[in-house]
């Protein structure tokens, strides 16, 4: 596919005449894999790279080439995202984005993103990505929409409260013998959780393949299974040992507590590191909540709302609102003024000429969308401007979610 005129304009202005923005062909993939390894510092197993490649949409690969060399790339995967209330939206999962160190800061990312988002806008109401650095993607209309946290429990001192539930029911199993149960539990969890992603078959195969290259110095998977959830973890170190829980997927509250208890019951390890989200109940189960230390807190999924009315009408809300929101999108100019009417949990959203009560940039809408961030905090930062404080309070109440958002898996 030829690059669009706007991309060529950007290229001519910013990166010189020997550069071309174009789609990838099969012959480009060895060079794509090499650039990926160079820019991220890790060689993926060829089978792993191939598994991700199968998820790239037909028009989802944009390259920047200098003569015969691939010097930049941006891709998107065809993913499915759960939004508050349980609706599932097609999401363009932007990934494998990199520019060669020889060609940085000459406008290649912007040129590739312009072409990639022209394609994404044809079929996706939202686009998402996970960011290597926090300062890059706001300018492209992406806002941090979920938060990842790591809680590190010193299990030699952690004690469960006397009144903490003790549901039991956890079994030690081999993951490969329980694929169907594990996949079904993940499916229950992701359809109930904003930010949940449908996990495509090639990624399940990769997870269960448990390749050496994915272990980063840790053991093979250990698997704990409960009728309402599962945990996959690896053991690191020798003396002392610590555990890193890669997935704790609780479809029920009992499973969550029972799996935490089983992991903290591993007598011979010093610490257990849980990859989780800000609403994890684990500290509340302990006599000293500080025994679960917050050792990592960072943005996870970033969202760009591509079709504002479609996305806002897809989710449910916790309170009524009647307002007009002006959204600015400096990257693609897809914003405008929208009348937003929320009644009984459902929204109607349509372009309007009425005066705006609330003004935001598109990245802020992405951050509000899954309920992880509050309108009032953005108002304090002057990134949400409203004519009345009541409008901000109403948005806080409406966008709040019952279930804490969490990203299904990294991509
Ligand atoms: C991040 C990366 C793709 C940027 O590519 P690039 O071609 O140098 O970016 P561009 O020159 O097109 O810059 C586009 C805009 O982003 C800004 N930008 C680029 N890299 C940035 C960074 N690391 N932090 C903050 N801003 C950045 C530029 O200043 C420019 O801003 P402007 O257009 O508003 O003036 C490249 O540095 C890279 O490959 N890094 C290593 C791999 C990586 O982190 N990939 C991203 C994975 S999510």
PDB file of C-alpha atoms in Angstrom, residues 151 159-165 257 261 277-292:
ATOM      1  CA  UNK A 151       2.978  -5.204  46.006  1.00  0.00           C
ATOM      2  CA  UNK A 159       0.435 -12.203  59.279  1.00  0.00           C
ATOM      3  CA  UNK A 160      -3.178 -12.607  58.246  1.00  0.00           C
ATOM      4  CA  UNK A 161      -5.751 -10.930  60.484  1.00  0.00           C
ATOM      5  CA  UNK A 162      -7.900 -13.225  62.638  1.00  0.00           C
ATOM      6  CA  UNK A 163     -11.002 -12.046  60.788  1.00  0.00           C
ATOM      7  CA  UNK A 164      -9.479 -12.486  57.290  1.00  0.00           C
ATOM      8  CA  UNK A 165     -11.382 -15.058  55.211  1.00  0.00           C
ATOM      9  CA  UNK A 257      -7.968 -14.414  49.026  1.00  0.00           C
ATOM     10  CA  UNK A 261      -2.865 -17.076  51.236  1.00  0.00           C
ATOM     11  CA  UNK A 277      -3.751  -2.817  40.496  1.00  0.00           C
ATOM     12  CA  UNK A 278      -4.527  -0.019  43.007  1.00  0.00           C
ATOM     13  CA  UNK A 279      -7.685  -1.670  44.413  1.00  0.00           C
ATOM     14  CA  UNK A 280      -6.041  -4.963  45.440  1.00  0.00           C
ATOM     15  CA  UNK A 281      -7.458  -6.014  48.861  1.00  0.00           C
ATOM     16  CA  UNK A 282      -4.233  -7.768  49.921  1.00  0.00           C
ATOM     17  CA  UNK A 283      -3.047  -5.094  52.444  1.00  0.00           C
ATOM     18  CA  UNK A 284      -6.456  -5.230  54.192  1.00  0.00           C
ATOM     19  CA  UNK A 285      -6.005  -8.942  54.907  1.00  0.00           C
ATOM     20  CA  UNK A 286      -2.819  -8.374  56.940  1.00  0.00           C
ATOM     21  CA  UNK A 287      -2.339  -7.357  60.599  1.00  0.00           C
ATOM     22  CA  UNK A 288       0.246  -4.829  59.358  1.00  0.00           C
ATOM     23  CA  UNK A 289      -0.813  -3.478  55.957  1.00  0.00           C
ATOM     24  CA  UNK A 290       2.740  -2.142  55.468  1.00  0.00           C
ATOM     25  CA  UNK A 291       3.888  -5.747  55.141  1.00  0.00           C
ATOM     26  CA  UNK A 292       2.564  -5.400  51.570  1.00  0.00           C
TER      27      UNK A 292
END
